[in-house]
């Protein structure tokens, strides 16, 4: 997978498979493909809680809200790389640990280390994507 550096287990699990597909679509800038991975009533919290991307901290709901999140958070990047160190699948969810490197148009980059969880529904569509990372810590890595 280009832009996705996966050191964790690749053992198939519906949530892990969806997470990998999500990261691959983001790394390639494939917005429509990424949106198609989500259930119609899904929620994205990236990061969880109030942030510059979500001042109210309530998440981005449904494909329309998730599409708007793409425009304010993902589309602004030159490219995004995922470095996943470990992956823990349980029930209908997976939690991945690692780092996301966002390359900005001005040539700088920022690293967000954290835990990235995905919950899927019975059809394997992403029901919830929750990213636990700290904005100030990520900004401190600007290079």
Tab-separated table of C-alpha atoms in Angstrom, residues 15-131:
chain	number	residue	atom	x	y	z
A	15	UNK	CA	-12.799	-3.687	11.057
A	16	UNK	CA	-9.079	-4.041	10.271
A	17	UNK	CA	-9.849	-4.547	6.577
A	18	UNK	CA	-12.032	-1.409	6.595
A	19	UNK	CA	-9.326	0.565	8.420
A	20	UNK	CA	-6.710	-0.469	5.885
A	21	UNK	CA	-9.013	0.433	2.990
A	22	UNK	CA	-9.729	3.803	4.617
A	23	UNK	CA	-6.048	4.637	5.048
A	24	UNK	CA	-5.211	3.547	1.509
A	25	UNK	CA	-7.993	5.743	0.061
A	26	UNK	CA	-6.833	8.755	2.103
A	27	UNK	CA	-3.190	8.188	1.108
A	28	UNK	CA	-4.232	8.200	-2.574
A	29	UNK	CA	-6.562	11.191	-2.198
A	30	UNK	CA	-9.545	9.068	-3.291
A	31	UNK	CA	-12.368	10.953	-1.561
A	32	UNK	CA	-15.322	9.169	-3.208
A	33	UNK	CA	-13.796	5.755	-2.553
A	34	UNK	CA	-13.177	6.758	1.086
A	35	UNK	CA	-16.736	8.032	1.568
A	36	UNK	CA	-18.149	4.790	0.139
A	37	UNK	CA	-16.494	2.876	3.013
A	38	UNK	CA	-18.791	4.552	5.571
A	39	UNK	CA	-22.292	3.611	6.677
A	40	UNK	CA	-24.860	6.319	5.898
A	41	UNK	CA	-25.173	7.187	9.606
A	42	UNK	CA	-21.458	6.957	10.452
A	43	UNK	CA	-19.529	9.408	12.604
A	44	UNK	CA	-15.905	10.577	12.349
A	45	UNK	CA	-14.194	12.035	15.413
A	46	UNK	CA	-10.676	13.030	14.332
A	47	UNK	CA	-9.467	13.950	16.855
A	48	UNK	CA	-11.967	12.976	19.544
A	49	UNK	CA	-13.392	16.056	21.300
A	50	UNK	CA	-13.229	19.740	20.395
A	51	UNK	CA	-10.583	20.679	17.828
A	52	UNK	CA	-9.913	23.076	14.963
A	53	UNK	CA	-11.733	20.570	12.737
A	54	UNK	CA	-14.716	20.196	15.099
A	55	UNK	CA	-15.055	23.112	17.565
A	56	UNK	CA	-18.111	21.574	19.278
A	57	UNK	CA	-16.419	18.175	19.629
A	58	UNK	CA	-19.512	16.292	18.470
A	59	UNK	CA	-17.981	14.602	15.435
A	60	UNK	CA	-18.846	14.697	11.750
A	61	UNK	CA	-22.066	12.773	11.088
A	62	UNK	CA	-23.321	11.034	7.955
A	63	UNK	CA	-21.656	11.092	4.564
A	64	UNK	CA	-22.363	14.813	4.151
A	65	UNK	CA	-20.640	15.674	7.434
A	66	UNK	CA	-17.798	13.270	6.727
A	67	UNK	CA	-17.376	14.786	3.250
A	68	UNK	CA	-17.103	18.234	4.861
A	69	UNK	CA	-14.448	16.840	7.233
A	70	UNK	CA	-12.462	15.648	4.202
A	71	UNK	CA	-12.490	19.177	2.792
A	72	UNK	CA	-11.293	20.881	5.984
A	73	UNK	CA	-8.832	18.265	7.239
A	74	UNK	CA	-7.682	15.965	4.453
A	75	UNK	CA	-7.947	17.986	1.233
A	76	UNK	CA	-5.726	20.721	2.702
A	77	UNK	CA	-2.750	18.326	2.836
A	78	UNK	CA	-0.290	17.767	0.023
A	79	UNK	CA	-0.273	14.101	1.044
A	80	UNK	CA	-0.883	11.964	4.123
A	81	UNK	CA	1.115	8.940	5.228
A	82	UNK	CA	0.123	6.336	7.814
A	83	UNK	CA	2.681	4.471	9.947
A	84	UNK	CA	0.838	1.744	11.845
A	85	UNK	CA	2.854	-0.074	14.499
A	86	UNK	CA	0.220	-2.367	16.016
A	87	UNK	CA	-3.411	-3.369	15.537
A	88	UNK	CA	-5.895	-4.909	17.987
A	89	UNK	CA	-9.157	-6.327	16.628
A	90	UNK	CA	-11.993	-7.170	19.021
A	91	UNK	CA	-15.666	-7.720	18.230
A	92	UNK	CA	-16.677	-5.301	15.485
A	93	UNK	CA	-13.797	-2.898	16.174
A	94	UNK	CA	-10.088	-2.414	15.693
A	95	UNK	CA	-7.693	-0.051	17.440
A	96	UNK	CA	-4.480	0.787	15.611
A	97	UNK	CA	-1.493	2.528	17.150
A	98	UNK	CA	0.966	4.585	15.204
A	99	UNK	CA	1.553	7.917	13.554
A	100	UNK	CA	-0.043	9.903	10.762
A	101	UNK	CA	2.262	12.270	8.901
A	102	UNK	CA	0.537	15.149	7.151
A	103	UNK	CA	2.639	16.803	4.452
A	104	UNK	CA	1.528	20.396	3.946
A	105	UNK	CA	1.646	22.417	0.696
A	106	UNK	CA	4.426	24.677	2.051
A	107	UNK	CA	6.773	21.667	2.327
A	108	UNK	CA	6.444	21.231	6.092
A	109	UNK	CA	5.083	18.107	7.766
A	110	UNK	CA	3.362	17.298	11.041
A	111	UNK	CA	3.200	13.980	12.916
A	112	UNK	CA	0.146	12.940	14.934
A	113	UNK	CA	0.910	9.938	17.138
A	114	UNK	CA	-2.086	8.185	18.564
A	115	UNK	CA	-4.668	5.453	18.645
A	116	UNK	CA	-7.032	5.183	15.689
A	117	UNK	CA	-10.166	3.083	16.120
A	118	UNK	CA	-12.708	1.869	13.601
A	119	UNK	CA	-16.056	0.165	14.285
A	120	UNK	CA	-17.897	-1.529	11.433
A	121	UNK	CA	-21.518	-2.573	11.029
A	122	UNK	CA	-22.736	-6.012	9.918
A	123	UNK	CA	-22.099	-5.081	6.263
A	124	UNK	CA	-18.462	-4.163	6.995
A	125	UNK	CA	-19.040	-0.426	6.494
A	126	UNK	CA	-17.364	1.952	8.908
A	127	UNK	CA	-19.844	3.020	11.586
A	128	UNK	CA	-17.362	5.049	13.643
A	129	UNK	CA	-13.826	6.306	13.104
A	130	UNK	CA	-12.303	7.765	16.267
A	131	UNK	CA	-8.793	9.187	16.346
